[in-house]
């Protein structure tokens, strides 16, 4: 654990302010000196006496109190770390603009300490282009953004915007204190604030009420990607087609069945995403006709011809769209045994699809599907190998995510 340091906790006016009490308490119990700076709005959600009792220090709000001791800069100058939790959309906007119209704004501007913020707001506000741009600005300045999580919001609705759990925020902040250089690459949370859409599983294309054309994808690799991305702090939407394994906790699950359903779900989610990873095995063709009643053997005879029509190529469509997510990753499962020939197929595919990265793996009767491990190379859009991995699907997932982290903060966003 780090030695006792001075942590300023900024509390702003959202319903999650009550959870700030647990954050303050955890820092105090870890032996740190904690000073709470609350906005007026925050004190409508949580009482000043509570924050004072838990922090064991006076709580400051007013810019015009303590003027003689130049409090508006003194608190910021004394801080080793500033944590704003919850951070409302309004506070995020003010921070991005560098506004200092209250004590918290002054404190942050007057400080050179690392800044951690934990956004909390409704999904619509989090997805609003203004908030997206403000979060991007803060991230580019090195602010560590923890969450938001996906889950039950204040009302009946569920979505991205819920403040990350206090334990996660505290762990992220303390990791930063222990390693001052970790401002950008906060251990374990290097995808914090990123919105990632992952498709997983295999689509099913119905022929009649009881039969479908499907494939052997179990969804394990996509689920491992979702699990790893969520663990690294991303907001994850998992578009799931017939998974054979349970989805991870903490992701926004969107179940689908056919390629067209998968397309609709991925495109809707991609509109506000930074990253899309197409790990699903999408049927290239669907039956031209979906029969209302079960097809009878006697009507078909000894051979049965089936007309198929082409499904849209969802990955290629996303890559062509304007605007489009900053990073688009495709998968290519090839049965070609020769590694050089397989690589060449991958190179052609990345060029054809127009995606930023392509994860190439070999599949066969006993390889790739329903197994616990995988063996991949990641190609960039020029066809160069940028990473390779072999091991559990979770470790492979982390190697793929490393490439996305190294691709850096997106320099454009669908909402830009
Ligand atoms: O062309 P192929 O099916 O090999 O490409 C595989 C990649 O393209 C995967 O990322 C898959 O999710 C995606 N794909 C798609 N739409 C299709 C077929 C595949 O997005 N109709």
Short mmCIF file of C-alpha atoms and ligand atoms in Angstrom, two decimals:
data_model
loop_
_atom_site.label_atom_id
_atom_site.label_comp_id
_atom_site.label_asym_id
_atom_site.label_seq_id
_atom_site.Cartn_x
_atom_site.Cartn_y
_atom_site.Cartn_z
CA UNK A 1 0.00 0.00 0.00
CA UNK A 2 1.11 3.59 -0.59
CA UNK A 3 2.11 5.79 2.38
CA UNK A 4 -0.39 8.37 3.66
CA UNK A 5 -1.17 10.92 0.98
CA UNK A 6 -3.63 13.76 0.52
CA UNK A 7 -6.62 12.83 -1.59
CA UNK A 8 -9.24 15.37 -2.60
CA UNK A 9 -12.62 13.82 -3.34
CA UNK A 10 -14.87 16.01 -5.47
CA UNK A 11 -18.54 15.15 -5.13
CA UNK A 12 -20.96 16.55 -7.68
CA UNK A 13 -24.73 16.60 -7.91
CA UNK A 14 -25.97 13.22 -9.03
CA UNK A 15 -27.95 10.58 -7.23
CA UNK A 16 -24.78 8.46 -7.01
CA UNK A 17 -23.40 11.09 -4.57
CA UNK A 18 -24.52 8.85 -1.74
CA UNK A 19 -22.00 6.24 -2.93
CA UNK A 20 -19.20 8.82 -2.58
CA UNK A 21 -19.45 8.22 1.16
CA UNK A 22 -18.09 4.69 0.65
CA UNK A 23 -15.27 6.00 -1.53
CA UNK A 24 -14.25 8.56 1.10
CA UNK A 25 -14.42 5.88 3.77
CA UNK A 26 -12.23 3.48 1.80
CA UNK A 27 -9.54 6.15 1.32
CA UNK A 28 -9.62 7.02 5.04
CA UNK A 29 -9.38 3.35 6.02
CA UNK A 30 -6.42 2.99 3.65
CA UNK A 31 -4.68 5.60 5.82
CA UNK A 32 -4.96 8.66 3.59
CA UNK A 33 -5.89 12.21 4.49
CA UNK A 34 -9.14 12.94 2.66
CA UNK A 35 -10.62 16.34 1.89
CA UNK A 36 -14.05 16.51 0.34
CA UNK A 37 -14.95 19.37 -1.97
CA UNK A 38 -18.64 19.14 -2.77
CA UNK A 39 -20.71 21.18 -5.18
CA UNK A 40 -23.89 22.85 -3.90
CA UNK A 41 -25.88 20.34 -5.94
CA UNK A 42 -24.05 17.40 -4.35
CA UNK A 43 -25.16 18.52 -0.91
CA UNK A 44 -28.78 18.18 -2.00
CA UNK A 45 -28.13 14.45 -2.41
CA UNK A 46 -25.83 13.72 0.53
CA UNK A 47 -25.47 15.55 3.83
CA UNK A 48 -22.39 17.60 4.71
CA UNK A 49 -22.27 16.14 8.26
CA UNK A 50 -22.05 12.62 6.81
CA UNK A 51 -19.15 13.54 4.53
CA UNK A 52 -17.40 15.41 7.37
CA UNK A 53 -17.81 12.55 9.83
CA UNK A 54 -16.55 9.95 7.33
CA UNK A 55 -13.68 12.05 5.93
CA UNK A 56 -12.75 13.34 9.41
CA UNK A 57 -12.21 16.78 7.86
CA UNK A 58 -14.34 19.83 7.13
CA UNK A 59 -16.18 19.69 3.79
CA UNK A 60 -15.75 22.74 1.60
CA UNK A 61 -18.17 24.02 -1.02
CA UNK A 62 -18.06 27.77 -1.07
CA UNK A 63 -15.55 29.64 -3.18
CA UNK A 64 -15.92 32.71 -0.95
CA UNK A 65 -15.17 30.98 2.34
CA UNK A 66 -11.59 30.91 3.61
CA UNK A 67 -10.50 33.58 1.15
CA UNK A 68 -7.72 34.74 3.52
CA UNK A 69 -6.06 31.32 3.28
CA UNK A 70 -6.50 31.34 -0.51
CA UNK A 71 -8.51 28.16 -0.21
CA UNK A 72 -9.49 28.12 -3.89
CA UNK A 73 -5.94 27.17 -4.80
CA UNK A 74 -4.62 25.76 -1.52
CA UNK A 75 -6.70 22.58 -1.61
CA UNK A 76 -5.66 21.76 -5.16
CA UNK A 77 -1.99 22.48 -4.49
CA UNK A 78 -1.97 20.15 -1.47
CA UNK A 79 -3.54 17.23 -3.34
CA UNK A 80 -1.58 14.15 -4.36
CA UNK A 81 -4.64 12.87 -6.19
CA UNK A 82 -8.08 14.21 -7.05
CA UNK A 83 -11.03 11.88 -7.53
CA UNK A 84 -14.36 13.24 -8.76
CA UNK A 85 -17.13 10.76 -8.03
CA UNK A 86 -19.78 11.01 -9.19
CA UNK A 87 -18.91 13.29 -12.10
CA UNK A 88 -22.08 14.61 -13.72
CA UNK A 89 -22.32 15.52 -17.41
CA UNK A 90 -22.32 19.16 -16.31
CA UNK A 91 -19.11 18.77 -14.29
CA UNK A 92 -17.44 16.88 -17.14
CA UNK A 93 -18.35 19.72 -19.51
CA UNK A 94 -16.96 22.30 -17.08
CA UNK A 95 -13.73 20.34 -16.62
CA UNK A 96 -13.28 19.98 -20.37
CA UNK A 97 -13.74 23.73 -20.78
CA UNK A 98 -11.48 24.54 -17.82
CA UNK A 99 -14.21 26.45 -16.00
CA UNK A 100 -13.66 27.52 -12.41
CA UNK A 101 -16.99 28.90 -11.25
CA UNK A 102 -17.02 26.93 -8.01
CA UNK A 103 -14.54 25.65 -5.45
CA UNK A 104 -14.18 22.25 -7.13
CA UNK A 105 -13.39 23.81 -10.52
CA UNK A 106 -10.76 26.08 -8.92
CA UNK A 107 -9.28 23.20 -6.95
CA UNK A 108 -8.84 21.08 -10.06
CA UNK A 109 -7.42 23.90 -12.18
CA UNK A 110 -4.94 24.79 -9.44
CA UNK A 111 -3.69 21.22 -9.13
CA UNK A 112 -1.09 19.23 -11.01
CA UNK A 113 -2.13 15.98 -9.29
CA UNK A 114 -3.52 13.06 -11.30
CA UNK A 115 -7.26 13.34 -11.79
CA UNK A 116 -9.65 10.40 -11.75
CA UNK A 117 -13.28 10.90 -12.63
CA UNK A 118 -16.19 8.49 -12.33
CA UNK A 119 -18.98 9.62 -14.66
CA UNK A 120 -22.59 9.04 -13.64
CA UNK A 121 -25.57 10.05 -15.74
CA UNK A 122 -28.35 8.73 -17.89
CA UNK A 123 -27.41 6.77 -21.02
CA UNK A 124 -28.74 9.50 -23.31
CA UNK A 125 -26.55 12.10 -21.61
CA UNK A 126 -23.48 9.81 -21.76
CA UNK A 127 -24.11 9.17 -25.45
CA UNK A 128 -24.74 12.81 -26.26
CA UNK A 129 -22.12 14.08 -28.72
CA UNK A 130 -21.26 16.94 -26.34
CA UNK A 131 -20.42 14.50 -23.52
CA UNK A 132 -18.58 12.20 -25.93
CA UNK A 133 -16.40 15.11 -27.08
CA UNK A 134 -15.80 16.31 -23.50
CA UNK A 135 -14.78 12.85 -22.30
CA UNK A 136 -12.42 12.53 -25.25
CA UNK A 137 -10.84 15.89 -24.42
CA UNK A 138 -10.32 14.89 -20.81
CA UNK A 139 -8.87 11.51 -21.76
CA UNK A 140 -6.43 13.19 -24.13
CA UNK A 141 -5.27 15.37 -21.24
CA UNK A 142 -4.47 12.27 -19.23
CA UNK A 143 -7.52 12.27 -16.99
CA UNK A 144 -8.33 8.71 -15.94
CA UNK A 145 -11.99 7.93 -16.53
CA UNK A 146 -13.35 5.01 -14.55
CA UNK A 147 -16.64 3.68 -15.89
CA UNK A 148 -19.43 4.35 -16.23
CA UNK A 149 -20.80 0.88 -15.79
CA UNK A 150 -23.81 -0.58 -17.48
CA UNK A 151 -26.80 -1.45 -15.38
CA UNK A 152 -29.91 -0.24 -13.62
CA UNK A 153 -30.12 3.56 -13.67
CA UNK A 154 -32.11 5.71 -11.27
CA UNK A 155 -35.43 5.08 -12.98
CA UNK A 156 -36.68 1.85 -14.47
CA UNK A 157 -34.22 2.00 -17.35
CA UNK A 158 -31.03 0.04 -17.83
CA UNK A 159 -27.98 1.16 -19.81
CA UNK A 160 -24.54 2.74 -19.73
CA UNK A 161 -24.15 5.62 -17.32
CA UNK A 162 -24.30 4.06 -13.88
CA UNK A 163 -21.40 5.16 -11.67
CA UNK A 164 -18.78 2.45 -11.40
CA UNK A 165 -18.79 0.57 -8.11
CA UNK A 166 -16.92 2.41 -5.30
CA UNK A 167 -14.47 -0.51 -4.90
CA UNK A 168 -13.44 -0.25 -8.55
CA UNK A 169 -13.00 3.53 -8.36
CA UNK A 170 -10.96 3.24 -5.17
CA UNK A 171 -8.76 0.49 -6.63
CA UNK A 172 -8.14 2.52 -9.80
CA UNK A 173 -7.30 5.64 -7.80
CA UNK A 174 -4.99 3.85 -5.37
CA UNK A 175 -3.18 2.15 -8.27
CA UNK A 176 -2.49 5.61 -9.63
CA UNK A 177 -1.13 6.81 -6.29
CA UNK A 178 1.17 3.81 -6.04
CA UNK A 179 2.53 4.44 -9.51
CA UNK A 180 2.56 8.11 -10.41
CA UNK A 181 3.52 7.30 -14.00
CA UNK A 182 0.37 5.29 -14.46
CA UNK A 183 -1.69 8.33 -15.38
CA UNK A 184 -2.28 7.14 -18.92
CA UNK A 185 -2.07 3.40 -18.55
CA UNK A 186 -3.79 2.80 -15.28
CA UNK A 187 -3.15 -0.83 -14.47
CA UNK A 188 -6.08 -2.97 -15.40
CA UNK A 189 -8.29 -0.09 -16.53
CA UNK A 190 -6.71 0.90 -19.81
CA UNK A 191 -10.04 0.70 -21.64
CA UNK A 192 -11.88 2.88 -19.10
CA UNK A 193 -14.31 5.19 -20.86
CA UNK A 194 -14.12 3.25 -24.17
CA UNK A 195 -17.38 1.96 -25.64
CA UNK A 196 -16.90 -1.39 -27.30
CA UNK A 197 -19.44 -3.39 -29.27
CA UNK A 198 -18.65 -7.09 -29.60
CA UNK A 199 -20.63 -9.58 -31.66
CA UNK A 200 -20.32 -13.22 -30.64
CA UNK A 201 -21.75 -16.62 -31.43
CA UNK A 202 -23.24 -17.96 -34.62
CA UNK A 203 -26.34 -16.78 -36.46
CA UNK A 204 -29.21 -19.12 -37.38
CA UNK A 205 -31.15 -18.68 -40.62
CA UNK A 206 -34.57 -20.31 -40.41
CA UNK A 207 -35.90 -22.50 -43.18
CA UNK A 208 -39.19 -23.29 -41.52
CA UNK A 209 -40.51 -23.19 -37.94
CA UNK A 210 -38.26 -26.05 -36.83
CA UNK A 211 -35.10 -25.93 -38.97
CA UNK A 212 -32.31 -23.49 -39.54
CA UNK A 213 -28.94 -23.14 -41.25
CA UNK A 214 -26.33 -22.55 -38.60
CA UNK A 215 -22.65 -22.92 -37.85
CA UNK A 216 -20.46 -24.35 -35.12
CA UNK A 217 -19.45 -21.10 -33.43
CA UNK A 218 -19.85 -21.41 -29.64
CA UNK A 219 -19.34 -17.71 -28.92
CA UNK A 220 -16.47 -18.48 -26.51
CA UNK A 221 -13.93 -16.11 -28.09
CA UNK A 222 -16.42 -13.23 -28.30
CA UNK A 223 -17.55 -13.80 -24.72
CA UNK A 224 -13.90 -13.86 -23.59
CA UNK A 225 -13.38 -10.55 -25.40
CA UNK A 226 -16.42 -9.05 -23.68
CA UNK A 227 -15.25 -10.30 -20.30
CA UNK A 228 -11.70 -9.00 -20.78
CA UNK A 229 -12.86 -5.61 -22.16
CA UNK A 230 -15.26 -5.09 -19.26
CA UNK A 231 -12.54 -6.06 -16.77
CA UNK A 232 -10.27 -3.45 -18.38
CA UNK A 233 -12.86 -0.75 -17.83
CA UNK A 234 -14.70 -0.58 -21.18
CA UNK A 235 -18.46 -0.17 -21.50
CA UNK A 236 -19.35 -3.29 -23.44
CA UNK A 237 -22.36 -4.09 -25.58
CA UNK A 238 -22.39 -7.80 -26.39
CA UNK A 239 -24.52 -8.68 -29.42
CA UNK A 240 -25.02 -12.37 -28.80
CA UNK A 241 -26.16 -14.97 -31.33
CA UNK A 242 -26.87 -18.34 -29.69
CA UNK A 243 -24.04 -18.43 -27.18
CA UNK A 244 -23.14 -21.84 -25.80
CA UNK A 245 -21.47 -20.26 -22.78
CA UNK A 246 -22.94 -17.81 -20.27
CA UNK A 247 -22.33 -14.12 -21.02
CA UNK A 248 -20.08 -12.28 -18.56
CA UNK A 249 -21.55 -10.04 -15.89
CA UNK A 250 -21.43 -6.29 -16.34
CA UNK A 251 -22.04 -6.14 -20.07
CA UNK A 252 -25.07 -4.87 -21.94
CA UNK A 253 -26.41 -8.03 -23.59
CA UNK A 254 -28.35 -7.81 -26.88
CA UNK A 255 -29.54 -11.29 -27.93
CA UNK A 256 -30.12 -11.86 -31.65
CA UNK A 257 -30.72 -14.86 -33.91
CA UNK A 258 -30.34 -14.15 -37.64
CA UNK A 259 -27.71 -12.22 -39.60
CA UNK A 260 -30.20 -9.44 -40.30
CA UNK A 261 -31.03 -9.15 -36.59
CA UNK A 262 -27.34 -9.10 -35.77
CA UNK A 263 -26.81 -6.38 -38.35
CA UNK A 264 -29.57 -4.19 -36.86
CA UNK A 265 -28.26 -4.64 -33.31
CA UNK A 266 -24.60 -4.03 -34.21
CA UNK A 267 -25.35 -0.97 -36.34
CA UNK A 268 -27.55 0.59 -33.63
CA UNK A 269 -24.88 0.01 -30.98
CA UNK A 270 -22.03 1.10 -33.27
CA UNK A 271 -23.55 4.56 -33.68
CA UNK A 272 -22.09 5.60 -30.33
CA UNK A 273 -19.16 3.20 -30.07
CA UNK A 274 -15.40 3.76 -30.30
CA UNK A 275 -14.64 0.16 -31.15
CA UNK A 276 -16.53 -2.69 -32.87
CA UNK A 277 -15.22 -6.24 -32.78
CA UNK A 278 -17.02 -8.65 -35.09
CA UNK A 279 -16.26 -12.02 -33.53
CA UNK A 280 -19.59 -13.57 -34.53
CA UNK A 281 -19.82 -16.18 -37.26
CA UNK A 282 -22.41 -14.57 -39.49
CA UNK A 283 -24.17 -16.66 -42.12
CA UNK A 284 -23.16 -15.48 -45.57
CA UNK A 285 -26.47 -16.71 -47.03
CA UNK A 286 -30.02 -17.20 -45.79
CA UNK A 287 -32.83 -19.27 -47.28
CA UNK A 288 -34.62 -17.23 -49.93
CA UNK A 289 -37.90 -18.33 -48.44
CA UNK A 290 -38.84 -18.83 -44.80
CA UNK A 291 -41.67 -21.35 -44.90
CA UNK A 292 -44.60 -20.83 -42.57
CA UNK A 293 -45.06 -24.61 -42.12
CA UNK A 294 -42.63 -27.46 -41.70
CA UNK A 295 -41.22 -28.69 -45.03
CA UNK A 296 -42.44 -32.26 -45.68
CA UNK A 297 -40.12 -35.06 -46.86
CA UNK A 298 -42.57 -36.26 -49.48
CA UNK A 299 -42.79 -32.86 -51.13
CA UNK A 300 -38.97 -32.71 -51.42
CA UNK A 301 -38.14 -36.13 -52.87
CA UNK A 302 -34.67 -37.70 -52.94
CA UNK A 303 -32.73 -34.51 -53.52
CA UNK A 304 -33.77 -31.20 -52.15
CA UNK A 305 -32.65 -27.91 -53.65
CA UNK A 306 -32.54 -24.84 -51.49
CA UNK A 307 -32.32 -21.31 -52.84
CA UNK A 308 -30.18 -19.02 -50.74
CA UNK A 309 -29.76 -15.25 -50.91
CA UNK A 310 -26.71 -13.35 -49.79
CA UNK A 311 -26.71 -11.63 -46.41
CA UNK A 312 -25.20 -8.17 -46.14
CA UNK A 313 -21.55 -8.08 -45.09
CA UNK A 314 -21.98 -6.28 -41.78
CA UNK A 315 -18.25 -5.78 -41.16
CA UNK A 316 -17.58 -4.28 -44.58
CA UNK A 317 -20.66 -2.08 -44.24
CA UNK A 318 -19.47 -0.71 -40.88
CA UNK A 319 -16.01 -0.02 -42.27
CA UNK A 320 -17.49 1.92 -45.21
CA UNK A 321 -19.97 3.93 -43.14
CA UNK A 322 -19.44 7.65 -42.59
CA UNK A 323 -19.02 8.38 -39.78
CA UNK A 324 -17.76 5.06 -38.50
CA UNK A 325 -16.35 3.74 -35.20
CA UNK A 326 -12.67 4.62 -34.76
CA UNK A 327 -11.50 1.00 -34.55
CA UNK A 328 -13.17 -1.90 -36.38
CA UNK A 329 -11.88 -5.42 -35.89
CA UNK A 330 -12.91 -8.40 -38.00
CA UNK A 331 -12.28 -12.10 -37.62
CA UNK A 332 -11.32 -14.60 -40.27
CA UNK A 333 -11.67 -18.30 -39.56
CA UNK A 334 -9.84 -20.19 -42.28
CA UNK A 335 -9.46 -23.93 -42.82
CA UNK A 336 -6.30 -23.44 -44.92
CA UNK A 337 -3.55 -25.50 -43.20
CA UNK A 338 -0.49 -23.78 -44.67
CA UNK A 339 0.39 -20.75 -42.47
CA UNK A 340 1.76 -18.65 -45.36
CA UNK A 341 -1.28 -19.30 -47.54
CA UNK A 342 -3.55 -18.61 -44.57
CA UNK A 343 -1.79 -15.30 -43.96
CA UNK A 344 -2.28 -14.37 -47.59
CA UNK A 345 -6.02 -15.10 -47.30
CA UNK A 346 -6.07 -12.84 -44.22
CA UNK A 347 -4.30 -10.05 -46.08
CA UNK A 348 -6.78 -10.22 -48.91
CA UNK A 349 -9.67 -10.23 -46.46
CA UNK A 350 -8.54 -7.19 -44.47
CA UNK A 351 -8.20 -5.26 -47.73
CA UNK A 352 -11.57 -6.44 -48.99
CA UNK A 353 -13.43 -5.69 -45.79
CA UNK A 354 -11.76 -2.34 -45.06
CA UNK A 355 -11.50 -3.04 -41.33
CA UNK A 356 -8.62 -1.72 -39.20
CA UNK A 357 -7.54 -5.08 -37.82
CA UNK A 358 -8.26 -8.69 -38.68
CA UNK A 359 -7.89 -11.56 -36.24
CA UNK A 360 -6.91 -14.61 -38.22
CA UNK A 361 -7.32 -18.10 -36.83
CA UNK A 362 -7.37 -21.59 -38.16
CA UNK A 363 -10.48 -23.67 -37.81
CA UNK A 364 -11.19 -27.25 -38.67
CA UNK A 365 -13.12 -30.27 -37.56
CA UNK A 366 -11.31 -30.28 -34.24
CA UNK A 367 -9.90 -26.78 -34.11
CA UNK A 368 -11.18 -23.34 -33.22
CA UNK A 369 -14.78 -24.12 -32.32
CA UNK A 370 -16.05 -25.00 -28.87
CA UNK A 371 -12.49 -25.33 -27.62
CA UNK A 372 -11.06 -23.53 -24.63
CA UNK A 373 -7.98 -22.28 -26.46
CA UNK A 374 -7.18 -20.44 -29.63
CA UNK A 375 -4.22 -19.54 -31.82
CA UNK A 376 -4.35 -16.24 -33.67
CA UNK A 377 -2.45 -13.53 -35.48
CA UNK A 378 -3.68 -9.95 -35.72
CA UNK A 379 -3.14 -8.13 -39.01
CA UNK A 380 -3.42 -4.39 -39.49
CA UNK A 381 -4.99 -2.78 -42.55
CA UNK A 382 -1.71 -3.05 -44.48
CA UNK A 383 -1.65 -6.77 -43.80
CA UNK A 384 1.29 -6.57 -41.36
CA UNK A 385 1.25 -8.78 -38.27
CA UNK A 386 0.84 -6.56 -35.21
CA UNK A 387 0.34 -9.24 -32.56
CA UNK A 388 0.07 -13.00 -32.21
CA UNK A 389 -1.18 -15.15 -29.39
CA UNK A 390 -1.78 -18.72 -28.47
CA UNK A 391 -3.51 -19.87 -25.31
CA UNK A 392 -6.82 -19.63 -23.54
CA UNK A 393 -9.50 -17.61 -25.27
CA UNK A 394 -9.26 -15.10 -22.40
CA UNK A 395 -5.51 -14.58 -22.88
CA UNK A 396 -6.04 -14.33 -26.64
CA UNK A 397 -8.79 -11.76 -25.98
CA UNK A 398 -6.37 -9.66 -23.95
CA UNK A 399 -3.80 -9.72 -26.77
CA UNK A 400 -6.45 -8.46 -29.19
CA UNK A 401 -7.43 -5.72 -26.73
CA UNK A 402 -3.74 -4.75 -26.34
CA UNK A 403 -3.72 -3.92 -30.04
CA UNK A 404 -6.78 -1.72 -29.57
CA UNK A 405 -5.21 0.06 -26.59
CA UNK A 406 -2.02 0.62 -28.58
CA UNK A 407 -4.09 2.03 -31.42
CA UNK A 408 -4.58 4.84 -28.90
CA UNK A 409 -7.31 7.27 -28.15
CA UNK A 410 -9.56 7.48 -31.17
CA UNK A 411 -8.83 10.58 -33.20
CA UNK A 412 -12.33 10.53 -34.51
CA UNK A 413 -15.58 9.35 -33.09
CA UNK A 414 -18.88 8.60 -34.77
CA UNK A 415 -20.31 11.66 -33.09
CA UNK A 416 -17.45 13.97 -34.07
O1 LIG B 1 -15.95 -13.13 -45.14
P1 LIG B 1 -15.87 -13.85 -43.84
O2 LIG B 1 -17.19 -14.43 -43.40
O3 LIG B 1 -14.75 -14.82 -43.70
O4 LIG B 1 -15.50 -12.69 -42.79
C1 LIG B 1 -15.52 -12.90 -41.44
C2 LIG B 1 -15.69 -11.58 -40.73
O5 LIG B 1 -16.74 -10.84 -41.32
C3 LIG B 1 -16.10 -11.75 -39.27
O6 LIG B 1 -15.60 -10.66 -38.54
C4 LIG B 1 -17.61 -11.74 -39.36
O7 LIG B 1 -18.19 -11.36 -38.12
C5 LIG B 1 -17.86 -10.73 -40.45
N1 LIG B 1 -19.04 -10.98 -41.29
C6 LIG B 1 -20.01 -10.01 -41.38
N2 LIG B 1 -21.11 -10.18 -42.15
C7 LIG B 1 -21.26 -11.31 -42.89
C8 LIG B 1 -20.27 -12.31 -42.82
C9 LIG B 1 -19.18 -12.12 -42.01
O8 LIG B 1 -19.87 -8.98 -40.71
N3 LIG B 1 -22.34 -11.45 -43.63
#
